[in-house]
mmCIF file of C-alpha atoms in Angstrom:
data_model
loop_
_atom_site.group_PDB
_atom_site.id
_atom_site.type_symbol
_atom_site.label_atom_id
_atom_site.label_comp_id
_atom_site.label_asym_id
_atom_site.label_seq_id
_atom_site.Cartn_x
_atom_site.Cartn_y
_atom_site.Cartn_z
ATOM 1 C CA UNK A 51 28.261 -49.264 -103.820
ATOM 2 C CA UNK A 52 27.549 -50.918 -107.187
ATOM 3 C CA UNK A 53 31.040 -52.437 -107.235
ATOM 4 C CA UNK A 54 30.520 -53.958 -103.776
ATOM 5 C CA UNK A 55 27.178 -55.451 -104.829
ATOM 6 C CA UNK A 56 28.733 -56.890 -108.002
ATOM 7 C CA UNK A 57 31.617 -58.389 -106.012
ATOM 8 C CA UNK A 58 29.222 -59.931 -103.492
ATOM 9 C CA UNK A 59 27.047 -61.331 -106.282
ATOM 10 C CA UNK A 60 30.040 -63.028 -107.896
ATOM 11 C CA UNK A 61 30.739 -65.109 -104.772
ATOM 12 C CA UNK A 62 27.185 -66.131 -103.900
ATOM 13 C CA UNK A 63 26.297 -69.813 -104.052
ATOM 14 C CA UNK A 64 24.113 -71.025 -106.885
ATOM 15 C CA UNK A 65 21.674 -73.772 -106.030
ATOM 16 C CA UNK A 66 21.809 -76.378 -103.260
ATOM 17 C CA UNK A 67 25.032 -77.386 -101.562
ATOM 18 C CA UNK A 68 26.834 -80.224 -103.330
ATOM 19 C CA UNK A 69 29.463 -81.165 -100.745
ATOM 20 C CA UNK A 70 29.364 -82.447 -97.182
ATOM 21 C CA UNK A 71 32.369 -82.370 -94.890
ATOM 22 C CA UNK A 72 32.921 -85.469 -92.792
ATOM 23 C CA UNK A 73 32.776 -83.564 -89.511
ATOM 24 C CA UNK A 74 29.426 -82.005 -90.474
ATOM 25 C CA UNK A 75 27.882 -85.368 -91.354
ATOM 26 C CA UNK A 76 25.245 -86.746 -88.962
ATOM 27 C CA UNK A 77 26.786 -88.552 -86.002
ATOM 28 C CA UNK A 78 24.595 -91.635 -86.463
ATOM 29 C CA UNK A 79 26.488 -92.358 -89.716
ATOM 30 C CA UNK A 80 29.447 -93.271 -87.461
ATOM 31 C CA UNK A 81 32.140 -92.101 -89.863
ATOM 32 C CA UNK A 82 35.780 -92.025 -88.779
ATOM 33 C CA UNK A 83 36.874 -88.486 -88.003
ATOM 34 C CA UNK A 84 40.251 -88.919 -89.696
ATOM 35 C CA UNK A 85 39.004 -91.083 -92.577
ATOM 36 C CA UNK A 86 39.198 -88.329 -95.192
ATOM 37 C CA UNK A 87 37.796 -84.862 -95.751
ATOM 38 C CA UNK A 88 34.404 -85.430 -97.354
ATOM 39 C CA UNK A 89 31.395 -87.639 -96.677
ATOM 40 C CA UNK A 90 28.901 -88.789 -99.327
ATOM 41 C CA UNK A 91 26.102 -86.217 -99.404
ATOM 42 C CA UNK A 92 22.721 -87.896 -99.923
ATOM 43 C CA UNK A 93 20.833 -86.941 -103.064
ATOM 44 C CA UNK A 94 17.404 -85.407 -102.820
ATOM 45 C CA UNK A 95 14.773 -88.018 -102.202
ATOM 46 C CA UNK A 96 12.121 -89.387 -99.879
ATOM 47 C CA UNK A 97 14.131 -88.869 -96.678
ATOM 48 C CA UNK A 98 15.726 -85.818 -95.098
ATOM 49 C CA UNK A 99 19.502 -85.334 -95.059
ATOM 50 C CA UNK A 100 19.727 -85.789 -91.292
ATOM 51 C CA UNK A 101 17.368 -88.780 -91.129
ATOM 52 C CA UNK A 102 18.814 -90.991 -93.864
ATOM 53 C CA UNK A 103 21.863 -93.029 -94.814
ATOM 54 C CA UNK A 104 23.199 -92.910 -98.406
ATOM 55 C CA UNK A 105 23.353 -96.262 -100.210
ATOM 56 C CA UNK A 106 27.126 -95.948 -100.474
ATOM 57 C CA UNK A 107 27.422 -95.985 -96.675
ATOM 58 C CA UNK A 108 24.980 -98.866 -96.319
ATOM 59 C CA UNK A 109 26.752 -101.059 -98.884
ATOM 60 C CA UNK A 110 30.319 -100.123 -97.949
ATOM 61 C CA UNK A 111 30.396 -99.388 -94.211
ATOM 62 C CA UNK A 112 27.479 -101.437 -92.849
ATOM 63 C CA UNK A 113 27.074 -104.495 -95.103
ATOM 64 C CA UNK A 114 30.747 -104.666 -96.225
ATOM 65 C CA UNK A 115 29.766 -105.506 -99.819
ATOM 66 C CA UNK A 116 32.396 -103.094 -101.193
ATOM 67 C CA UNK A 117 35.777 -101.799 -100.128
ATOM 68 C CA UNK A 118 35.432 -98.313 -101.598
ATOM 69 C CA UNK A 119 32.941 -95.990 -103.261
ATOM 70 C CA UNK A 120 34.016 -97.005 -106.767
ATOM 71 C CA UNK A 121 32.955 -100.583 -106.085
ATOM 72 C CA UNK A 122 29.594 -99.352 -104.762
ATOM 73 C CA UNK A 123 29.078 -97.443 -108.022
ATOM 74 C CA UNK A 124 29.776 -100.611 -110.016
ATOM 75 C CA UNK A 125 27.274 -102.554 -107.867
ATOM 76 C CA UNK A 126 24.515 -99.973 -108.245
ATOM 77 C CA UNK A 127 25.080 -99.416 -111.978
ATOM 78 C CA UNK A 128 24.528 -103.145 -112.573
ATOM 79 C CA UNK A 129 21.056 -102.682 -111.001
ATOM 80 C CA UNK A 130 21.695 -105.157 -108.195
ATOM 81 C CA UNK A 131 20.266 -102.963 -105.429
ATOM 82 C CA UNK A 132 16.567 -102.541 -104.737
ATOM 83 C CA UNK A 133 15.165 -100.135 -102.168
ATOM 84 C CA UNK A 134 11.569 -100.986 -101.239
ATOM 85 C CA UNK A 135 11.314 -103.237 -104.305
ATOM 86 C CA UNK A 136 12.457 -100.571 -106.784
ATOM 87 C CA UNK A 137 15.870 -100.663 -108.502
ATOM 88 C CA UNK A 138 18.060 -97.734 -107.465
ATOM 89 C CA UNK A 139 21.182 -96.897 -109.471
ATOM 90 C CA UNK A 140 22.234 -93.768 -107.564
ATOM 91 C CA UNK A 141 24.843 -94.586 -104.885
ATOM 92 C CA UNK A 142 23.856 -91.400 -103.049
ATOM 93 C CA UNK A 143 20.173 -92.393 -102.823
ATOM 94 C CA UNK A 144 18.933 -91.731 -99.265
ATOM 95 C CA UNK A 145 17.937 -94.920 -97.491
ATOM 96 C CA UNK A 146 15.568 -94.451 -94.580
ATOM 97 C CA UNK A 147 15.188 -96.242 -91.274
ATOM 98 C CA UNK A 148 12.373 -98.571 -92.344
ATOM 99 C CA UNK A 149 13.411 -99.066 -95.997
ATOM 100 C CA UNK A 150 13.903 -102.631 -97.217
ATOM 101 C CA UNK A 151 17.181 -102.996 -99.124
ATOM 102 C CA UNK A 152 17.623 -106.118 -101.213
#
């Protein structure tokens, strides 16, 4: 019995989930089903996972400021993005419905 408990303990997850499959992403993100395996998982923040849109999706898919996620990272690292008047450098920052992005 101790061996089974040790084996089960070795495979348990540690901490919050870090990945998000594209098919499990919220439908209002409107991601292509065949556009890859993973979707950008929003970081912890002021909005819930199901009620937000990561900055990478806003800048890349909605506003068409970047062609890929690497370009979004370069935009955010240069501190060009403000959410509600505050500079945000995390491309996975969760943007909410009524947030002002400038």
